[in-house]
Coordinates of C-alpha atoms in Angstrom, one line a residue:
X633 CA 91.5 100.8 124.1
X634 CA 92.0 98.4 127.0
X635 CA 95.4 97.1 125.8
X636 CA 97.3 98.9 128.5
X637 CA 95.0 97.8 131.4
X638 CA 96.8 95.2 133.5
X639 CA 95.9 91.5 133.1
X640 CA 95.2 91.3 136.8
X641 CA 92.5 93.9 136.5
X642 CA 91.1 92.5 133.3
X643 CA 91.0 89.1 134.9
X644 CA 88.8 90.5 137.6
X645 CA 86.5 92.3 135.1
X646 CA 86.2 89.1 133.1
X647 CA 85.2 87.1 136.2
X648 CA 82.5 89.7 136.9
X649 CA 81.2 89.5 133.3
X650 CA 81.3 85.7 133.3
X651 CA 79.4 85.4 136.6
X652 CA 76.8 87.7 135.2
X653 CA 76.5 85.7 132.0
X654 CA 76.3 82.4 133.8
X655 CA 73.5 83.9 136.1
X656 CA 71.7 85.0 133.0
X657 CA 71.9 81.5 131.5
X658 CA 70.8 80.0 134.8
X659 CA 67.8 82.3 134.8
X660 CA 66.7 80.8 131.4
X661 CA 66.2 77.5 133.2
X662 CA 64.8 78.8 136.5
X663 CA 63.5 82.3 137.2
X664 CA 60.6 82.8 139.6
X665 CA 61.4 86.5 140.1
X666 CA 62.0 88.7 137.1
X667 CA 58.5 88.4 135.6
X668 CA 57.5 90.9 138.2
X669 CA 59.8 93.4 136.5
X670 CA 57.9 93.3 133.2
X671 CA 54.4 93.6 134.8
X672 CA 52.6 96.5 133.2
X673 CA 51.4 97.7 136.6
X674 CA 55.0 97.9 138.0
X675 CA 55.7 101.5 137.3
X676 CA 58.9 101.5 139.3
X677 CA 60.6 98.8 137.1
X678 CA 62.9 99.9 134.2
X679 CA 61.8 96.7 132.5
X680 CA 58.1 97.4 132.6
X681 CA 56.3 96.4 129.4
X682 CA 52.9 97.7 128.3
X683 CA 52.2 94.3 126.7
X684 CA 49.9 95.6 124.0
X685 CA 48.2 93.1 121.8
X686 CA 50.3 92.4 118.7
X687 CA 48.9 91.6 115.3
X688 CA 50.6 88.5 113.9
X689 CA 49.4 86.9 110.6
X690 CA 46.0 88.6 111.0
X691 CA 45.4 87.6 114.6
X692 CA 46.0 89.6 117.8
X693 CA 48.2 87.9 120.3
X694 CA 48.2 89.0 123.9
X695 CA 51.4 88.8 126.0
X696 CA 51.7 88.5 129.7
X697 CA 54.4 89.4 132.3
X698 CA 57.5 87.3 131.4
X699 CA 61.1 86.6 132.7
X700 CA 63.6 89.0 131.3
X701 CA 66.5 86.7 130.5
X702 CA 65.9 86.4 126.7
X703 CA 65.1 90.0 126.4
X704 CA 68.3 91.1 128.1
X705 CA 70.4 88.8 126.0
X706 CA 69.0 89.7 122.6
X707 CA 68.1 93.3 123.3
X708 CA 71.0 94.5 125.4
X709 CA 74.0 92.1 125.4
X710 CA 74.2 91.4 121.7
X711 CA 73.8 95.1 120.6
X712 CA 76.3 96.2 123.2
X713 CA 78.9 93.8 121.9
X714 CA 78.5 95.2 118.4
X715 CA 78.8 98.7 119.6
X716 CA 81.9 97.9 121.6
X717 CA 83.6 96.3 118.6
X718 CA 83.1 99.2 116.2
X719 CA 83.8 102.0 118.7
X720 CA 86.4 100.6 121.1
X721 CA 87.9 98.0 118.7
X722 CA 88.2 94.3 118.5
X723 CA 90.9 94.4 121.2
X724 CA 88.4 95.6 123.8
X725 CA 85.8 93.0 123.2
X726 CA 88.3 90.2 123.0
X727 CA 89.7 91.1 126.4
X728 CA 86.3 91.1 128.1
X729 CA 84.5 88.4 126.1
X730 CA 83.0 85.9 128.6
X731 CA 83.0 83.1 126.0
X732 CA 86.7 83.6 125.3
X733 CA 87.4 83.5 129.0
X734 CA 85.5 80.2 129.4
X735 CA 87.1 78.7 126.4
X736 CA 90.5 79.1 128.1
X737 CA 89.7 76.6 130.8
X738 CA 92.0 74.0 129.3
X739 CA 94.9 76.4 129.4
X740 CA 94.0 77.4 133.0
X741 CA 94.1 73.7 133.9
X742 CA 97.6 73.4 132.4
X743 CA 96.4 71.1 129.6
X744 CA 98.5 71.0 126.4
X745 CA 96.8 71.2 123.0
X746 CA 96.3 67.7 121.4
X747 CA 96.6 68.9 117.8
X748 CA 98.5 71.6 115.9
X749 CA 96.1 74.0 114.3
X750 CA 98.6 74.8 111.6
X751 CA 98.4 71.3 110.3
X752 CA 94.7 71.7 109.7
X753 CA 95.3 73.7 106.6
X754 CA 91.7 73.4 105.3
X755 CA 90.4 75.1 108.4
X756 CA 93.1 77.8 108.6
X757 CA 92.5 78.6 104.9
X758 CA 88.7 78.5 104.9
X759 CA 87.8 79.6 108.4
X760 CA 85.8 82.6 107.1
X761 CA 83.4 80.2 105.3
X762 CA 83.2 78.0 108.4
X763 CA 82.4 80.9 110.7
X764 CA 79.9 82.4 108.4
X765 CA 78.2 79.1 108.0
X766 CA 77.9 78.8 111.7
X767 CA 76.6 82.3 112.0
X768 CA 74.0 81.6 109.3
X769 CA 72.9 78.4 111.2
X770 CA 72.9 80.3 114.4
X771 CA 70.5 83.0 113.1
X772 CA 68.2 80.4 111.7
X773 CA 68.2 78.7 115.1
X774 CA 67.5 82.0 116.7
X775 CA 64.4 82.7 114.7
X776 CA 63.1 79.2 114.8
X777 CA 64.0 77.8 118.2
X778 CA 65.6 80.1 120.7
X779 CA 64.3 83.7 120.4
X780 CA 61.8 83.2 123.2
X781 CA 62.1 79.6 124.1
X782 CA 64.1 80.1 127.3
X783 CA 65.2 76.5 127.8
X784 CA 66.3 76.1 124.2
X785 CA 68.3 79.4 124.4
X786 CA 69.9 78.2 127.6
X787 CA 71.0 74.9 126.0
X788 CA 72.1 76.8 123.0
X789 CA 74.4 79.0 125.0
X790 CA 75.8 76.1 127.1
X791 CA 76.5 74.2 123.9
X792 CA 78.5 77.2 122.6
X793 CA 80.5 77.2 125.8
X794 CA 81.2 73.4 125.6
X795 CA 82.2 73.6 121.9
X796 CA 84.6 76.6 122.5
X797 CA 86.3 74.7 125.4
X798 CA 86.6 71.6 123.2
X799 CA 88.2 73.5 120.3
X800 CA 90.8 75.1 122.6
X801 CA 91.4 71.7 124.3
X802 CA 92.2 70.3 120.9
X803 CA 94.1 73.2 119.3
X804 CA 95.1 75.6 122.1
X805 CA 95.6 79.3 121.9
X806 CA 92.6 81.3 120.6
X807 CA 91.8 78.7 118.0
X808 CA 88.1 79.0 118.8
X809 CA 88.1 82.8 118.4
X810 CA 90.2 82.8 115.2
X811 CA 88.8 79.9 113.3
X812 CA 85.4 78.8 114.6
X813 CA 83.5 81.4 116.7
X814 CA 80.6 82.8 114.6
X815 CA 80.9 86.1 116.3
X816 CA 84.4 86.3 114.9
X817 CA 82.8 87.2 111.6
X818 CA 80.9 90.0 113.3
X819 CA 84.2 91.3 114.8
X820 CA 85.9 91.1 111.5
X821 CA 83.1 93.0 109.8
X822 CA 82.7 95.8 112.4
X823 CA 86.3 96.3 113.3
X824 CA 87.4 96.8 109.7
X825 CA 91.0 98.0 109.5
X826 CA 90.7 99.4 113.0
X827 CA 88.1 100.3 115.7
X828 CA 87.3 104.0 116.2
X829 CA 89.1 104.2 119.5
X830 CA 91.3 101.1 119.1
X831 CA 95.0 101.3 119.9
X832 CA 97.8 101.4 117.3
X833 CA 99.9 98.3 117.5
X834 CA 102.3 99.3 114.7
X835 CA 103.7 102.2 116.8
X836 CA 104.9 99.9 119.6
X837 CA 108.4 98.5 119.9
X838 CA 109.1 95.0 118.7
X839 CA 108.1 92.2 121.1
X840 CA 105.7 94.5 123.0
X841 CA 102.4 93.1 124.4
X842 CA 99.9 94.8 122.2
X843 CA 96.1 95.1 121.9
X844 CA 94.4 91.9 123.0
X845 CA 97.5 89.7 122.7
X846 CA 97.4 86.6 124.9
X847 CA 99.2 87.4 128.1
X848 CA 99.8 86.1 131.6
X849 CA 101.3 87.4 134.8
X850 CA 104.8 86.5 135.7
X851 CA 104.4 86.0 139.5
X852 CA 108.2 85.9 140.1
X853 CA 108.7 89.3 138.4
X854 CA 105.2 90.7 139.1
X855 CA 104.9 91.7 135.5
X856 CA 103.0 90.7 132.4
X857 CA 104.5 88.4 129.8
X858 CA 103.3 87.1 126.4
X859 CA 101.4 83.8 126.4
X860 CA 101.1 83.7 122.6
X861 CA 101.5 80.2 121.2
X862 CA 101.4 81.3 117.5
X863 CA 98.0 79.8 116.7
X864 CA 97.6 82.3 113.9
X865 CA 100.0 84.3 111.8
X866 CA 99.1 88.0 111.3
X867 CA 97.1 87.6 114.4
X868 CA 94.2 90.0 114.9
X869 CA 94.9 90.1 118.7
X870 CA 98.5 91.3 118.2
X871 CA 97.9 93.8 115.4
X872 CA 94.3 94.0 114.1
X873 CA 95.1 96.3 111.2
X874 CA 98.0 94.1 110.0
X875 CA 95.6 91.1 110.1
X876 CA 93.0 93.1 108.2
X877 CA 95.3 93.8 105.3
X878 CA 96.8 90.3 105.4
X879 CA 93.4 88.7 105.2
X880 CA 91.9 91.0 102.6
X881 CA 92.4 88.5 99.7
X882 CA 91.9 85.4 101.8
X883 CA 89.2 82.9 100.6
X884 CA 85.8 84.0 102.0
X885 CA 86.9 87.5 103.1
X886 CA 84.8 89.3 100.5
X887 CA 81.9 86.8 100.8
X888 CA 81.5 87.2 104.6
X889 CA 81.4 91.0 104.3
X890 CA 78.9 91.1 101.5
X891 CA 77.0 88.2 102.8
X892 CA 76.8 89.6 106.3
X893 CA 75.1 92.7 105.1
X894 CA 72.5 90.5 103.4
X895 CA 72.2 88.4 106.5
X896 CA 71.5 91.5 108.6
X897 CA 68.9 92.8 106.2
X898 CA 67.3 89.4 105.6
X899 CA 67.0 88.8 109.3
X900 CA 65.1 91.9 110.0
X901 CA 63.0 91.8 106.9
X902 CA 61.8 88.2 107.8
X903 CA 59.9 89.4 110.8
X904 CA 57.8 91.6 108.5
X905 CA 57.4 88.8 106.0
X906 CA 56.3 86.5 108.8
X907 CA 53.9 88.7 110.8
X908 CA 52.7 91.0 108.0
X909 CA 53.7 94.1 109.9
X910 CA 56.6 95.8 111.6
X911 CA 55.0 96.0 115.1
X912 CA 55.8 92.4 115.7
X913 CA 59.5 93.1 115.6
X914 CA 59.5 96.6 117.1
X915 CA 57.5 95.5 120.1
X916 CA 60.0 92.9 121.1
X917 CA 57.1 90.4 121.3
X918 CA 59.4 87.7 119.8
X919 CA 61.5 87.7 122.9
X920 CA 58.6 86.5 125.1
X921 CA 56.3 84.9 122.6
X922 CA 54.7 81.7 124.0
X923 CA 55.0 78.4 122.3
X924 CA 57.6 79.5 119.8
X925 CA 58.4 75.9 118.8
X926 CA 54.8 75.2 118.0
X927 CA 55.0 77.7 115.0
X928 CA 57.6 75.7 113.2
X929 CA 55.2 74.0 110.8
X930 CA 52.8 76.9 110.5
X931 CA 52.9 79.3 107.5
X932 CA 56.3 81.1 107.4
X933 CA 55.1 84.0 105.2
X934 CA 52.2 86.4 105.6
X935 CA 52.3 88.9 102.7
X936 CA 49.5 91.3 101.7
X937 CA 47.1 89.8 104.3
X938 CA 47.6 86.3 102.8
X939 CA 49.3 83.4 104.5
X940 CA 51.7 81.5 102.2
X941 CA 51.7 77.8 103.0
X942 CA 55.4 77.4 103.3
X943 CA 56.4 76.1 106.8
X944 CA 58.3 78.5 108.9
X945 CA 61.1 76.0 109.3
X946 CA 61.6 76.2 105.6
X947 CA 60.8 79.9 105.1
X948 CA 63.5 81.1 107.5
X949 CA 66.6 79.5 105.8
X950 CA 65.0 80.3 102.4
X951 CA 64.7 84.0 103.3
X952 CA 68.2 84.3 104.9
X953 CA 69.9 82.3 102.2
X954 CA 68.3 84.4 99.4
X955 CA 69.2 87.6 101.2
X956 CA 72.8 86.5 101.5
X957 CA 73.2 85.5 97.9
X958 CA 71.4 88.5 96.5
X959 CA 73.5 90.8 98.7
X960 CA 76.7 89.1 97.5
X961 CA 75.7 89.3 93.9
X962 CA 74.7 93.0 94.0
X963 CA 77.7 94.1 95.9
X964 CA 80.1 92.2 93.7
X965 CA 78.6 94.0 90.7
X966 CA 78.9 97.4 92.5
X967 CA 82.5 96.6 93.4
X968 CA 83.3 95.9 89.7
X969 CA 81.8 99.2 88.7
X970 CA 83.5 101.0 91.5
X971 CA 86.9 99.5 90.6
X972 CA 86.4 100.8 87.0
X973 CA 85.5 104.2 88.3
X974 CA 88.5 104.5 90.6
X975 CA 90.8 103.2 87.8
X976 CA 89.7 106.0 85.5
X977 CA 90.4 108.5 88.2
X978 CA 93.6 106.9 89.5
X979 CA 95.2 104.3 87.2
X980 CA 97.7 103.4 90.0
X981 CA 95.1 102.3 92.5
X982 CA 95.3 98.7 93.4
X983 CA 92.4 96.2 93.7
X984 CA 92.9 95.8 97.4
X985 CA 92.3 99.5 98.0
X986 CA 89.0 99.4 96.1
X987 CA 88.0 96.3 98.0
X988 CA 88.8 98.0 101.2
X989 CA 86.5 100.9 100.3
X990 CA 83.7 98.5 99.5
X991 CA 84.1 96.7 102.8
X992 CA 84.1 100.0 104.6
X993 CA 80.8 101.1 103.1
X994 CA 79.3 97.7 103.9
X995 CA 80.3 98.0 107.5
X996 CA 78.8 101.5 107.7
X997 CA 75.5 100.3 106.2
X998 CA 75.3 97.2 108.4
X999 CA 76.0 99.1 111.6
X1000 CA 73.3 101.7 110.9
X1001 CA 70.8 99.0 109.8
X1002 CA 71.4 97.1 113.0
X1003 CA 71.0 100.0 115.3
X1004 CA 68.4 102.1 113.4
X1005 CA 66.2 99.1 112.8
X1006 CA 67.6 96.1 114.6
X1007 CA 68.0 97.7 118.0
X1008 CA 64.6 99.3 118.1
X1009 CA 62.7 97.0 120.6
X1010 CA 64.7 98.3 123.6
X1011 CA 65.3 101.8 122.2
X1012 CA 61.6 102.4 121.5
X1013 CA 60.9 101.9 125.2
X1014 CA 63.0 105.0 125.9
X1015 CA 61.5 108.6 125.9
X1016 CA 61.4 110.3 122.5
X1017 CA 64.3 112.7 123.3
X1018 CA 66.5 109.7 124.4
X1019 CA 65.6 107.9 121.2
X1020 CA 66.7 110.8 119.1
X1021 CA 69.9 111.2 121.1
X1022 CA 70.7 107.5 120.6
X1023 CA 70.1 107.7 116.9
X1024 CA 72.3 110.8 116.6
X1025 CA 75.1 109.0 118.5
X1026 CA 74.8 106.0 116.2
X1027 CA 75.0 108.1 113.0
X1028 CA 77.8 110.3 114.4
X1029 CA 79.9 107.4 115.5
X1030 CA 79.5 105.4 112.3
X1031 CA 80.1 108.5 110.2
X1032 CA 83.3 109.4 112.0
X1033 CA 84.4 105.8 111.7
X1034 CA 83.7 105.9 107.9
X1035 CA 85.6 109.1 107.3
X1036 CA 88.6 107.8 109.4
X1037 CA 88.6 104.4 107.6
X1038 CA 87.7 105.3 104.0
X1039 CA 91.1 106.6 102.9
X1040 CA 93.2 104.2 104.9
X1041 CA 95.5 102.0 102.8
X1042 CA 98.0 99.3 103.4
X1043 CA 100.7 101.7 102.2
X1044 CA 99.7 104.2 104.8
X1045 CA 99.7 101.5 107.5
X1046 CA 103.1 100.3 106.5
X1047 CA 104.5 103.8 106.3
X1048 CA 103.3 104.4 109.8
X1049 CA 104.9 101.2 111.0
X1050 CA 108.2 102.2 109.4
X1051 CA 107.9 105.7 110.8
X1052 CA 107.4 104.3 114.3
X1053 CA 110.5 102.1 113.9
X1054 CA 112.4 105.1 112.4
X1055 CA 111.3 107.3 115.3
X1056 CA 112.6 104.9 117.9
X1057 CA 116.0 104.7 116.1
X1058 CA 116.3 108.5 115.8
X1059 CA 115.6 108.9 119.5
X1060 CA 118.8 106.8 120.2
X1061 CA 121.0 109.3 118.4
X1062 CA 123.2 111.5 120.5
X1063 CA 121.5 114.6 119.1
X1064 CA 119.2 117.1 120.9
X1065 CA 116.4 116.8 118.4
X1066 CA 113.8 118.8 120.4
X1067 CA 116.2 121.7 120.3
X1068 CA 116.5 121.4 116.5
X1069 CA 112.7 121.3 116.2
X1070 CA 112.3 124.4 118.4
X1071 CA 110.7 122.5 121.2
X1072 CA 108.8 119.9 119.2
X1073 CA 109.3 116.3 119.8
X1074 CA 109.6 113.3 117.5
X1075 CA 106.2 112.0 118.6
X1076 CA 104.6 115.2 117.2
X1077 CA 105.9 114.6 113.7
X1078 CA 103.8 112.9 111.1
X1079 CA 105.3 110.0 109.2
X1080 CA 106.0 112.3 106.2
X1081 CA 107.7 114.8 108.4
X1082 CA 109.7 112.1 110.1
X1083 CA 111.1 110.8 106.9
X1084 CA 112.1 114.3 105.8
X1085 CA 113.8 114.8 109.2
X1086 CA 116.7 112.5 108.2
X1087 CA 117.6 114.7 105.3
X1088 CA 117.7 117.9 107.3
X1089 CA 119.5 116.8 110.5
X1090 CA 123.1 117.8 110.8
X1091 CA 125.4 115.2 109.3
X1092 CA 126.1 112.3 111.4
X1093 CA 128.3 109.2 110.9
X1094 CA 127.7 106.8 108.1
X1095 CA 127.8 104.0 110.7
X1096 CA 124.9 105.7 112.5
X1097 CA 122.8 105.9 109.4
X1098 CA 123.5 102.3 108.6
X1099 CA 122.7 101.2 112.2
X1100 CA 119.3 103.0 112.0
X1101 CA 118.6 101.4 108.7
X1102 CA 119.6 97.9 109.9
X1103 CA 117.5 98.2 113.0
X1104 CA 114.4 99.2 110.9
X1105 CA 115.1 96.3 108.5
X1106 CA 115.6 93.8 111.3
X1107 CA 112.5 94.9 113.1
X1108 CA 110.4 94.7 110.0
X1109 CA 111.6 91.2 109.2
X1110 CA 111.0 90.1 112.8
X1111 CA 107.4 91.4 112.7
X1112 CA 106.8 89.9 109.2
X1113 CA 105.9 93.4 107.9
X1114 CA 107.8 92.5 104.8
X1115 CA 110.1 89.7 103.6
X1116 CA 113.7 89.9 102.6
X1117 CA 112.8 89.8 98.9
X1118 CA 110.6 92.9 98.9
X1119 CA 112.3 94.8 101.7
X1120 CA 114.5 96.7 99.1
X1121 CA 111.4 98.3 97.5
X1122 CA 109.5 98.9 100.8
X1123 CA 112.4 100.7 102.4
X1124 CA 113.2 102.8 99.4
X1125 CA 112.1 106.1 100.9
X1126 CA 113.9 105.6 104.2
X1127 CA 117.1 104.5 102.4
X1128 CA 116.9 107.6 100.2
X1129 CA 116.5 110.0 103.2
X1130 CA 119.4 108.3 105.0
X1131 CA 121.6 108.6 101.9
X1132 CA 122.2 104.9 101.6
X1133 CA 122.6 102.9 98.4
X1134 CA 121.1 99.6 97.4
X1135 CA 124.5 98.0 98.0
X1136 CA 124.3 99.2 101.6
X1137 CA 120.9 97.4 101.9
X1138 CA 122.3 94.1 100.7
X1139 CA 125.3 94.4 102.9
X1140 CA 123.1 95.0 106.0
X1141 CA 120.8 92.2 104.9
X1142 CA 123.8 89.9 104.7
X1143 CA 124.8 90.9 108.2
X1144 CA 121.3 90.1 109.5
X1145 CA 121.3 86.7 107.8
X1146 CA 124.6 85.9 109.5
X1147 CA 123.4 86.9 112.9
X1148 CA 119.8 85.5 112.6
X1149 CA 119.3 83.4 109.4
X1150 CA 115.7 82.6 110.3
X1151 CA 114.7 86.3 109.8
X1152 CA 115.9 86.3 106.2
X1153 CA 115.3 82.7 105.0
X1154 CA 112.1 81.8 106.8
X1155 CA 109.0 81.2 104.7
X1156 CA 106.8 84.3 104.8
X1157 CA 103.5 85.3 103.5
X1158 CA 103.7 88.7 101.9
X1159 CA 101.0 91.2 102.7
X1160 CA 98.7 92.0 99.7
X1161 CA 100.2 95.3 98.8
X1162 CA 103.9 95.1 99.8
X1163 CA 105.0 95.9 96.3
X1164 CA 103.0 99.0 96.3
X1165 CA 105.2 100.8 98.9
X1166 CA 107.6 101.8 96.2
X1167 CA 104.8 103.8 94.6
X1168 CA 104.7 106.4 97.4
X1169 CA 104.8 109.7 95.5
X1170 CA 107.7 112.0 96.3
X1171 CA 105.4 114.9 95.9
X1172 CA 103.8 114.0 99.3
X1173 CA 107.0 115.1 100.9
X1174 CA 107.4 118.4 99.1
X1175 CA 105.2 120.5 101.3
X1176 CA 106.2 118.7 104.4
X1177 CA 109.9 119.2 103.5
X1178 CA 109.4 123.0 103.3
X1179 CA 107.4 123.1 106.6
X1180 CA 110.0 120.9 108.4
X1181 CA 113.0 123.0 107.2
X1182 CA 111.3 126.0 108.7
X1183 CA 111.1 124.1 112.1
X1184 CA 114.5 122.6 111.8
X1185 CA 117.1 124.8 110.1
X1186 CA 120.2 122.9 109.1

């Protein structure tokens, strides 16, 4: 959503957010002021807390006025980040993320990367496991050490900043964001194939600066230019949906989605298993609980009014680990049954499409679990009408996202990409297309209607048709939307509408190889469903053909 906002303005916004974040971290070490805001008698404070006694493991614990740093971070900053990712897209969060901004200090100082991330093939191949493991460790640390221990939380956040700077110092680019950052898993899960209001990178011309692509300001020309160093192929910052489909069968992709849902549920359930009631979590007492570190070796479970003598330091990873493995096992079984169900209804459906539907449902459930249960400590401080309004917004937003994402497929994404390229080439023809369409423009046509348009336009030169096709072929190869080997099948529909033969395809491909051999002969990683483009059913065009002929008589 912020992809078109200038880098200068975003730089200012990031500075404001970074300063705010650093002040928040500073307050974790020294804060003689904000405890007045949580005082029960301060009726003018929006952070006022009633501080009712909370029953924990059969004993009532009384809180007192406390500094708000930990409460703001856990109760406001983290939920806001998740909401931004699903609603406004990964691109918005990546352009404003304070940790990303600080991680780029080596680049700002003009330091060159010491190592090539592409040579670390183990990390680039298994980064989903690495990021999930760090997220798992981080959540354990959160419950055990840093929920309310302000000094520990401060050192935890400073350590994250230092590690991110170190990774970028070694590998450059956004290596921290792509391969190490634990929140990268959260972004992957909640973005899905695209955010609700995210921009569409596939509709932009080749070599455009899209979404959250690395960019800088060319002071000589007073314009933005790409600062991409190619730290990741099929980059989420350049085209999030393309990266989604490309990574769908990558090692760990299924595991992090299924495991994350278990991690979310296990995290929230543990508070009940530990305290013996839900009030402990809903009250937010855990954000200002005194002597958190002293509970590490006390009983970690309190079930049915009975303390189970397993130390908390063992109980937490045991609970979260069990929840992750159980979630992965159950959802894998559900996916298997769902695949069989869809295969019976549609024998041509591919496994990637079934997996996409499963991942979409997991995101929907995780999002609602987080905000309907996880976000309650702050929400429950609001008036009842405001609580109901917030719940309605969460359900509405997630439902709209689910409906919009459920039927999305790689074929549809690739068709939209080809349609965008096709639209740009048609606009270059010396024909008044808007007149033919009775006032309609090319931008108003769907991808189906656009492909039909080629067959109903007045006849134009064979060289024009070949040039359109060549440009589409060239652009697709440049963007790695397909390789030279599978381009014949993928461009079948466009070739058919343009009245070209397979021999024309090979001749044009030969021309491209002569002009730019690297486009044709470079090593490419095919997207998971490239070979499925040829399965686009002609019947999809039947109704559109009739409608378009009514708009555009030949």
